[in-house]
CSV table of N, CA, C and O in Angstrom, one decimal:
chain,number,residue,atom,x,y,z
A,1,MET,N,-1.7,37.1,45.4
A,1,MET,CA,-1.4,36.9,44.0
A,1,MET,C,-2.7,36.8,43.2
A,1,MET,O,-3.7,36.3,43.7
A,2,ILE,N,-2.7,37.4,42.0
A,2,ILE,CA,-3.8,37.3,41.1
A,2,ILE,C,-3.3,36.8,39.8
A,2,ILE,O,-2.1,36.8,39.6
A,3,TYR,N,-4.2,36.3,39.0
A,3,TYR,CA,-3.8,35.7,37.7
A,3,TYR,C,-4.7,36.3,36.6
A,3,TYR,O,-5.8,36.7,36.8
A,4,GLU,N,-4.0,36.4,35.5
A,4,GLU,CA,-4.7,36.9,34.3
A,4,GLU,C,-4.8,35.8,33.2
A,4,GLU,O,-3.7,35.3,32.9
A,5,TRP,N,-5.9,35.5,32.8
A,5,TRP,CA,-6.1,34.5,31.7
A,5,TRP,C,-6.4,35.3,30.4
A,5,TRP,O,-7.2,36.1,30.4
A,6,ARG,N,-5.6,35.0,29.4
A,6,ARG,CA,-5.7,35.7,28.2
A,6,ARG,C,-5.9,34.7,27.0
A,6,ARG,O,-5.2,33.7,27.0
A,7,GLU,N,-6.8,35.1,26.1
A,7,GLU,CA,-7.0,34.3,24.9
A,7,GLU,C,-6.7,35.2,23.7
A,7,GLU,O,-7.3,36.3,23.6
A,8,TYR,N,-5.8,34.8,22.9
A,8,TYR,CA,-5.5,35.5,21.6
A,8,TYR,C,-6.2,34.8,20.5
A,8,TYR,O,-5.8,33.6,20.2
A,9,ARG,N,-7.2,35.3,19.9
A,9,ARG,CA,-7.8,34.7,18.7
A,9,ARG,C,-6.9,35.1,17.5
A,9,ARG,O,-6.7,36.3,17.3
A,10,ILE,N,-6.5,34.1,16.8
A,10,ILE,CA,-5.5,34.3,15.8
A,10,ILE,C,-6.1,34.4,14.4
A,10,ILE,O,-7.0,33.6,14.1
A,11,VAL,N,-5.6,35.3,13.6
A,11,VAL,CA,-6.0,35.4,12.2
A,11,VAL,C,-5.8,34.1,11.5
A,11,VAL,O,-4.7,33.4,11.7
A,12,PRO,N,-6.7,33.6,10.7
A,12,PRO,CA,-6.6,32.3,10.1
A,12,PRO,C,-5.2,32.2,9.3
A,12,PRO,O,-4.8,33.1,8.6
A,13,GLY,N,-4.5,31.1,9.5
A,13,GLY,CA,-3.2,30.8,8.9
A,13,GLY,C,-2.0,31.4,9.6
A,13,GLY,O,-0.9,31.2,9.1
A,14,ARG,N,-2.3,32.2,10.6
A,14,ARG,CA,-1.2,33.0,11.3
A,14,ARG,C,-0.7,32.4,12.6
A,14,ARG,O,0.2,33.0,13.2
A,15,MET,N,-1.2,31.2,13.0
A,15,MET,CA,-0.8,30.6,14.3
A,15,MET,C,0.7,30.4,14.3
A,15,MET,O,1.4,30.7,15.3
A,16,PRO,N,1.3,29.9,13.2
A,16,PRO,CA,2.8,29.7,13.3
A,16,PRO,C,3.5,31.0,13.6
A,16,PRO,O,4.5,31.0,14.4
A,17,ALA,N,3.1,32.1,13.0
A,17,ALA,CA,3.7,33.4,13.3
A,17,ALA,C,3.5,33.8,14.7
A,17,ALA,O,4.4,34.4,15.4
A,18,MET,N,2.3,33.5,15.3
A,18,MET,CA,2.0,33.9,16.7
A,18,MET,C,3.0,33.1,17.6
A,18,MET,O,3.6,33.7,18.5
A,19,LYS,N,3.1,31.8,17.4
A,19,LYS,CA,4.0,31.0,18.2
A,19,LYS,C,5.4,31.4,18.1
A,19,LYS,O,6.1,31.5,19.1
A,20,GLU,N,5.8,31.7,16.9
A,20,GLU,CA,7.2,32.2,16.7
A,20,GLU,C,7.4,33.5,17.5
A,20,GLU,O,8.5,33.7,18.1
A,21,ARG,N,6.5,34.4,17.4
A,21,ARG,CA,6.7,35.7,18.1
A,21,ARG,C,6.8,35.5,19.6
A,21,ARG,O,7.6,36.1,20.3
A,22,PHE,N,5.9,34.7,20.2
A,22,PHE,CA,6.0,34.4,21.6
A,22,PHE,C,7.3,33.7,22.0
A,22,PHE,O,7.9,34.1,22.9
A,23,ARG,N,7.6,32.7,21.2
A,23,ARG,CA,8.7,31.8,21.5
A,23,ARG,C,10.0,32.6,21.5
A,23,ARG,O,10.9,32.5,22.3
A,24,ASN,N,10.2,33.5,20.4
A,24,ASN,CA,11.5,34.1,20.2
A,24,ASN,C,11.6,35.6,20.5
A,24,ASN,O,12.7,36.1,20.5
A,25,THR,N,10.4,36.2,20.8
A,25,THR,CA,10.5,37.7,21.0
A,25,THR,C,9.7,38.1,22.2
A,25,THR,O,10.3,38.7,23.2
A,26,THR,N,8.4,37.8,22.3
A,26,THR,CA,7.6,38.3,23.4
A,26,THR,C,8.0,37.9,24.7
A,26,THR,O,8.1,38.7,25.7
A,27,ASN,N,8.4,36.6,24.9
A,27,ASN,CA,8.9,36.1,26.2
A,27,ASN,C,10.1,36.9,26.7
A,27,ASN,O,10.1,37.2,27.9
A,28,THR,N,11.0,37.3,25.8
A,28,THR,CA,12.1,38.1,26.3
A,28,THR,C,11.6,39.5,26.8
A,28,THR,O,12.1,39.9,27.9
A,29,PHE,N,10.7,40.1,26.2
A,29,PHE,CA,10.1,41.4,26.6
A,29,PHE,C,9.3,41.2,27.9
A,29,PHE,O,9.3,42.1,28.8
A,30,PHE,N,8.6,40.1,28.0
A,30,PHE,CA,7.8,39.8,29.2
A,30,PHE,C,8.8,39.8,30.4
A,30,PHE,O,8.6,40.4,31.5
A,31,GLU,N,9.9,39.0,30.2
A,31,GLU,CA,10.9,38.9,31.3
A,31,GLU,C,11.5,40.2,31.7
A,31,GLU,O,11.6,40.6,32.8
A,32,LYS,N,11.8,41.0,30.7
A,32,LYS,CA,12.4,42.4,30.9
A,32,LYS,C,11.5,43.2,31.7
A,32,LYS,O,12.0,44.0,32.5
A,33,HIS,N,10.1,43.1,31.5
A,33,HIS,CA,9.2,44.0,32.2
A,33,HIS,C,8.5,43.3,33.4
A,33,HIS,O,7.5,43.9,34.0
A,34,GLY,N,9.0,42.2,33.9
A,34,GLY,CA,8.5,41.6,35.1
A,34,GLY,C,7.2,40.9,34.9
A,34,GLY,O,6.4,40.8,35.9
A,35,ILE,N,6.9,40.4,33.7
A,35,ILE,CA,5.6,39.7,33.5
A,35,ILE,C,5.9,38.3,33.6
A,35,ILE,O,6.6,37.7,32.8
A,36,LYS,N,5.3,37.6,34.6
A,36,LYS,CA,5.6,36.2,34.9
A,36,LYS,C,4.5,35.3,34.3
A,36,LYS,O,3.4,35.3,34.7
A,37,ILE,N,5.0,34.5,33.3
A,37,ILE,CA,4.1,33.6,32.6
A,37,ILE,C,3.9,32.3,33.4
A,37,ILE,O,4.9,31.7,33.8
A,38,VAL,N,2.7,31.9,33.7
A,38,VAL,CA,2.4,30.6,34.3
A,38,VAL,C,2.5,29.5,33.3
A,38,VAL,O,3.0,28.4,33.5
A,39,GLY,N,1.9,29.8,32.1
A,39,GLY,CA,2.0,28.8,31.0
A,39,GLY,C,1.2,29.2,29.8
A,39,GLY,O,0.5,30.2,29.8
A,40,TYR,N,1.4,28.5,28.7
A,40,TYR,CA,0.7,28.7,27.4
A,40,TYR,C,0.0,27.4,27.1
A,40,TYR,O,0.5,26.3,27.3
A,41,TRP,N,-1.1,27.6,26.4
A,41,TRP,CA,-1.9,26.4,26.0
A,41,TRP,C,-2.6,26.6,24.7
A,41,TRP,O,-2.8,27.7,24.2
A,42,GLU,N,-2.8,25.5,24.0
A,42,GLU,CA,-3.7,25.4,22.8
A,42,GLU,C,-4.8,24.5,23.2
A,42,GLU,O,-4.6,23.5,23.9
A,43,SER,N,-6.0,24.7,22.6
A,43,SER,CA,-7.1,23.8,22.8
A,43,SER,C,-6.9,22.5,22.0
A,43,SER,O,-6.7,22.6,20.7
A,44,GLU,N,-7.0,21.4,22.6
A,44,GLU,CA,-7.0,20.1,21.9
A,44,GLU,C,-8.4,19.6,21.7
A,44,GLU,O,-8.7,19.0,20.7
A,45,ILE,N,-9.2,19.8,22.7
A,45,ILE,CA,-10.6,19.4,22.6
A,45,ILE,C,-11.5,20.5,23.2
A,45,ILE,O,-11.2,20.9,24.4
A,46,GLY,N,-12.5,21.0,22.5
A,46,GLY,CA,-13.3,22.1,23.0
A,46,GLY,C,-12.5,23.4,22.8
A,46,GLY,O,-11.4,23.4,22.4
A,47,GLY,N,-13.2,24.5,23.2
A,47,GLY,CA,-12.5,25.8,23.0
A,47,GLY,C,-12.3,26.1,21.6
A,47,GLY,O,-12.7,25.5,20.7
A,48,GLU,N,-11.5,27.2,21.4
A,48,GLU,CA,-11.2,27.6,20.0
A,48,GLU,C,-9.9,27.1,19.6
A,48,GLU,O,-8.9,27.4,20.2
A,49,THR,N,-9.9,26.3,18.5
A,49,THR,CA,-8.6,25.8,18.1
A,49,THR,C,-7.7,26.8,17.4
A,49,THR,O,-6.6,26.6,17.1
A,50,SER,N,-8.3,28.0,17.0
A,50,SER,CA,-7.5,29.1,16.4
A,50,SER,C,-7.1,30.1,17.5
A,50,SER,O,-6.9,31.2,17.1
A,51,SER,N,-7.1,29.7,18.7
A,51,SER,CA,-6.7,30.6,19.8
A,51,SER,C,-5.4,30.1,20.5
A,51,SER,O,-5.2,28.9,20.6
A,52,LEU,N,-4.7,31.0,21.0
A,52,LEU,CA,-3.5,30.7,21.9
A,52,LEU,C,-4.0,31.3,23.3
A,52,LEU,O,-4.4,32.4,23.4
A,53,TYR,N,-3.9,30.4,24.3
A,53,TYR,CA,-4.2,30.8,25.7
A,53,TYR,C,-3.0,30.9,26.5
A,53,TYR,O,-2.1,30.1,26.4
A,54,TYR,N,-3.0,31.9,27.5
A,54,TYR,CA,-1.9,31.9,28.4
A,54,TYR,C,-2.3,32.6,29.7
A,54,TYR,O,-3.3,33.3,29.8
A,55,MET,N,-1.6,32.3,30.8
A,55,MET,CA,-1.9,32.8,32.1
A,55,MET,C,-0.6,33.5,32.6
A,55,MET,O,0.5,33.1,32.5
A,56,VAL,N,-0.9,34.7,33.2
A,56,VAL,CA,0.1,35.5,33.8
A,56,VAL,C,-0.1,35.7,35.3
A,56,VAL,O,-1.3,35.8,35.7
A,57,ALA,N,0.9,35.6,36.1
A,57,ALA,CA,0.8,35.8,37.6
A,57,ALA,C,1.2,37.2,37.9
A,57,ALA,O,2.2,37.7,37.5
A,58,TRP,N,0.4,37.9,38.8
A,58,TRP,CA,0.7,39.3,39.2
A,58,TRP,C,0.7,39.3,40.7
A,58,TRP,O,-0.1,38.7,41.4
A,59,ARG,N,1.5,40.2,41.3
A,59,ARG,CA,1.4,40.5,42.7
A,59,ARG,C,0.1,41.1,43.1
A,59,ARG,O,-0.6,40.7,44.1
A,60,ASP,N,-0.4,42.1,42.3
A,60,ASP,CA,-1.6,42.8,42.5
A,60,ASP,C,-1.9,43.6,41.2
A,60,ASP,O,-1.2,43.5,40.3
A,61,LEU,N,-3.0,44.3,41.3
A,61,LEU,CA,-3.4,45.0,40.1
A,61,LEU,C,-2.5,46.2,39.7
A,61,LEU,O,-2.3,46.5,38.5
A,62,ALA,N,-1.9,46.8,40.7
A,62,ALA,CA,-0.9,47.9,40.5
A,62,ALA,C,0.3,47.3,39.7
A,62,ALA,O,0.8,47.9,38.8
A,63,HIS,N,0.8,46.1,40.1
A,63,HIS,CA,1.9,45.5,39.4
A,63,HIS,C,1.5,45.2,37.9
A,63,HIS,O,2.3,45.5,37.0
A,64,ARG,N,0.3,44.7,37.7
A,64,ARG,CA,-0.2,44.4,36.4
A,64,ARG,C,-0.2,45.7,35.5
A,64,ARG,O,0.3,45.7,34.4
A,65,GLU,N,-0.8,46.8,36.1
A,65,GLU,CA,-0.8,48.0,35.3
A,65,GLU,C,0.6,48.6,35.0
A,65,GLU,O,0.8,49.0,33.8
A,66,GLN,N,1.5,48.5,35.9
A,66,GLN,CA,2.8,49.1,35.7
A,66,GLN,C,3.5,48.2,34.6
A,66,GLN,O,4.1,48.8,33.7
A,67,ALA,N,3.5,46.9,34.8
A,67,ALA,CA,4.2,46.0,33.8
A,67,ALA,C,3.6,46.1,32.4
A,67,ALA,O,4.4,46.2,31.5
A,68,TRP,N,2.3,46.0,32.3
A,68,TRP,CA,1.7,46.1,30.9
A,68,TRP,C,2.0,47.4,30.3
A,68,TRP,O,2.3,47.5,29.1
A,69,SER,N,2.0,48.5,31.0
A,69,SER,CA,2.2,49.8,30.5
A,69,SER,C,3.7,49.9,30.0
A,69,SER,O,3.9,50.4,28.9
A,70,ALA,N,4.6,49.4,30.8
A,70,ALA,CA,6.0,49.5,30.4
A,70,ALA,C,6.3,48.6,29.2
A,70,ALA,O,7.0,49.0,28.2
A,71,PHE,N,5.7,47.4,29.1
A,71,PHE,CA,5.8,46.5,28.0
A,71,PHE,C,5.2,47.1,26.7
A,71,PHE,O,5.9,47.2,25.7
A,72,ALA,N,4.0,47.6,26.8
A,72,ALA,CA,3.3,48.2,25.6
A,72,ALA,C,4.0,49.4,25.0
A,72,ALA,O,3.9,49.6,23.8
A,73,SER,N,4.7,50.1,25.9
A,73,SER,CA,5.3,51.4,25.4
A,73,SER,C,6.8,51.2,25.1
A,73,SER,O,7.5,52.2,24.7
A,74,ASP,N,7.3,50.0,25.3
A,74,ASP,CA,8.8,49.7,25.0
A,74,ASP,C,9.0,49.9,23.5
A,74,ASP,O,8.5,49.1,22.7
A,75,PRO,N,9.9,50.8,23.1
A,75,PRO,CA,10.1,51.0,21.7
A,75,PRO,C,10.7,49.8,21.0
A,75,PRO,O,10.4,49.6,19.8
A,76,GLU,N,11.5,49.0,21.7
A,76,GLU,CA,12.1,47.8,21.1
A,76,GLU,C,11.0,46.8,20.8
A,76,GLU,O,11.0,46.1,19.8
A,77,TRP,N,10.0,46.6,21.7
A,77,TRP,CA,8.9,45.7,21.5
A,77,TRP,C,8.0,46.2,20.4
A,77,TRP,O,7.6,45.4,19.5
A,78,ILE,N,7.7,47.5,20.3
A,78,ILE,CA,6.9,48.0,19.2
A,78,ILE,C,7.5,47.7,17.9
A,78,ILE,O,6.8,47.3,17.0
A,79,LYS,N,8.8,47.9,17.8
A,79,LYS,CA,9.5,47.6,16.5
A,79,LYS,C,9.5,46.1,16.2
A,79,LYS,O,9.2,45.7,15.1
A,80,ALA,N,9.7,45.2,17.2
A,80,ALA,CA,9.7,43.8,17.1
A,80,ALA,C,8.3,43.3,16.7
A,80,ALA,O,8.2,42.4,15.8
A,81,ARG,N,7.3,43.9,17.3
A,81,ARG,CA,5.9,43.5,17.0
A,81,ARG,C,5.6,43.8,15.5
A,81,ARG,O,5.0,43.0,14.8
A,82,ALA,N,6.0,45.1,15.1
A,82,ALA,CA,5.8,45.5,13.7
A,82,ALA,C,6.5,44.6,12.7
A,82,ALA,O,5.9,44.2,11.7
A,83,GLU,N,7.7,44.2,13.0
A,83,GLU,CA,8.4,43.3,12.2
A,83,GLU,C,7.7,41.9,12.1
A,83,GLU,O,7.7,41.3,11.0
A,84,SER,N,7.2,41.4,13.2
A,84,SER,CA,6.5,40.1,13.1
A,84,SER,C,5.2,40.2,12.3
A,84,SER,O,4.7,39.1,11.9
A,85,GLU,N,4.7,41.4,12.1
A,85,GLU,CA,3.5,41.5,11.3
A,85,GLU,C,3.7,42.1,9.9
A,85,GLU,O,2.7,42.6,9.3
A,86,LYS,N,4.9,42.0,9.4
A,86,LYS,CA,5.2,42.5,8.1
A,86,LYS,C,4.4,41.7,7.0
A,86,LYS,O,4.1,42.3,5.9
A,87,ASP,N,4.0,40.5,7.3
A,87,ASP,CA,3.1,39.7,6.3
A,87,ASP,C,1.6,39.9,6.7
A,87,ASP,O,0.8,39.1,6.1
A,88,GLY,N,1.3,40.8,7.5
A,88,GLY,CA,-0.1,41.0,7.9
A,88,GLY,C,-0.3,40.8,9.4
A,88,GLY,O,0.5,40.2,10.1
A,89,PRO,N,-1.5,41.2,9.9
A,89,PRO,CA,-1.8,41.0,11.3
A,89,PRO,C,-1.8,39.6,11.7
A,89,PRO,O,-2.1,38.7,10.9
A,90,ILE,N,-1.6,39.4,13.0
A,90,ILE,CA,-1.5,38.0,13.6
A,90,ILE,C,-2.8,37.8,14.5
A,90,ILE,O,-3.4,36.8,14.5
A,91,VAL,N,-3.1,38.8,15.3
A,91,VAL,CA,-4.1,38.7,16.3
A,91,VAL,C,-5.4,39.3,15.8
A,91,VAL,O,-5.4,40.5,15.4
A,92,ALA,N,-6.5,38.5,15.8
A,92,ALA,CA,-7.8,39.0,15.4
A,92,ALA,C,-8.5,39.7,16.6
A,92,ALA,O,-9.4,40.5,16.4
A,93,GLY,N,-8.2,39.2,17.8
A,93,GLY,CA,-8.9,39.7,19.0
A,93,GLY,C,-8.3,39.1,20.2
A,93,GLY,O,-7.7,38.1,20.2
A,94,ILE,N,-8.5,39.8,21.3
A,94,ILE,CA,-8.0,39.4,22.6
A,94,ILE,C,-9.2,39.4,23.7
A,94,ILE,O,-10.0,40.3,23.7
A,95,HIS,N,-9.2,38.4,24.5
A,95,HIS,CA,-10.1,38.3,25.6
A,95,HIS,C,-9.3,38.0,26.8
A,95,HIS,O,-8.4,37.1,26.8
A,96,ASN,N,-9.6,38.7,27.9
A,96,ASN,CA,-8.8,38.4,29.1
A,96,ASN,C,-9.7,38.5,30.3
A,96,ASN,O,-10.8,39.1,30.3
A,97,MET,N,-9.3,37.8,31.4
A,97,MET,CA,-10.0,37.8,32.7
A,97,MET,C,-9.0,37.9,33.8
A,97,MET,O,-7.9,37.4,33.7
A,98,ILE,N,-9.3,38.7,34.8
A,98,ILE,CA,-8.5,38.7,36.0
A,98,ILE,C,-9.1,37.7,37.0
A,98,ILE,O,-10.3,37.8,37.3
A,99,LEU,N,-8.3,36.8,37.5
A,99,LEU,CA,-8.8,35.7,38.4
A,99,LEU,C,-8.1,35.8,39.8
A,99,LEU,O,-6.9,36.0,39.9
A,100,LYS,N,-9.0,35.6,40.8
A,100,LYS,CA,-8.5,35.6,42.2
A,100,LYS,C,-8.7,34.2,42.7
A,100,LYS,O,-9.8,33.7,42.7
A,101,PRO,N,-7.7,33.6,43.2
A,101,PRO,CA,-7.9,32.2,43.8
A,101,PRO,C,-8.8,32.2,44.9
A,101,PRO,O,-8.9,33.1,45.7
A,102,THR,N,-9.6,31.1,45.0
A,102,THR,CA,-10.4,30.9,46.2
A,102,THR,C,-9.6,30.5,47.4
A,102,THR,O,-8.4,30.2,47.2
A,103,ASP,N,-10.1,30.6,48.6
A,103,ASP,CA,-9.3,30.2,49.8
A,103,ASP,C,-8.9,28.8,49.8
A,103,ASP,O,-8.0,28.4,50.5
A,104,PHE,N,-9.6,27.9,49.0
A,104,PHE,CA,-9.3,26.5,49.0
A,104,PHE,C,-8.5,26.1,47.7
A,104,PHE,O,-8.2,24.9,47.5
A,105,SER,N,-8.0,27.0,47.0
A,105,SER,CA,-7.3,26.7,45.7
A,105,SER,C,-5.9,26.4,46.1
A,105,SER,O,-5.2,27.1,46.9
A,106,PRO,N,-5.3,25.3,45.5
A,106,PRO,CA,-3.9,25.0,45.7
A,106,PRO,C,-3.0,26.0,45.1
A,106,PRO,O,-1.9,26.1,45.5
A,107,MET,N,-3.5,26.8,44.1
A,107,MET,CA,-2.7,27.8,43.5
A,107,MET,C,-3.1,29.1,44.1
A,107,MET,O,-4.1,29.7,43.9
A,108,GLN,N,-2.2,29.7,44.9
A,108,GLN,CA,-2.5,30.9,45.6
A,108,GLN,C,-1.6,32.0,44.9
A,108,GLN,O,-1.8,33.1,44.9
């Protein structure tokens, strides 16, 4: 198992739209395409308070590539994303890392 840590830096004032999109739309498409969410976080102390953080679990890099590709090209997702941005862009930037647990990590 590998993990992907993603940080979405949100356009000022658009965090409610970002949360709405994940809560009511994105999660459905993630499930459809086999994208397993470990969790979502916001920074309470330290970090960027204008960012949404989340972690995805993958079997391997091939699984990641296949699932992200299917998700990104899904016509229904493309339409839903466009609708969620009718009042302007939501995401200012994305930062991600692929993480491999150490042999002593409780999370394998």
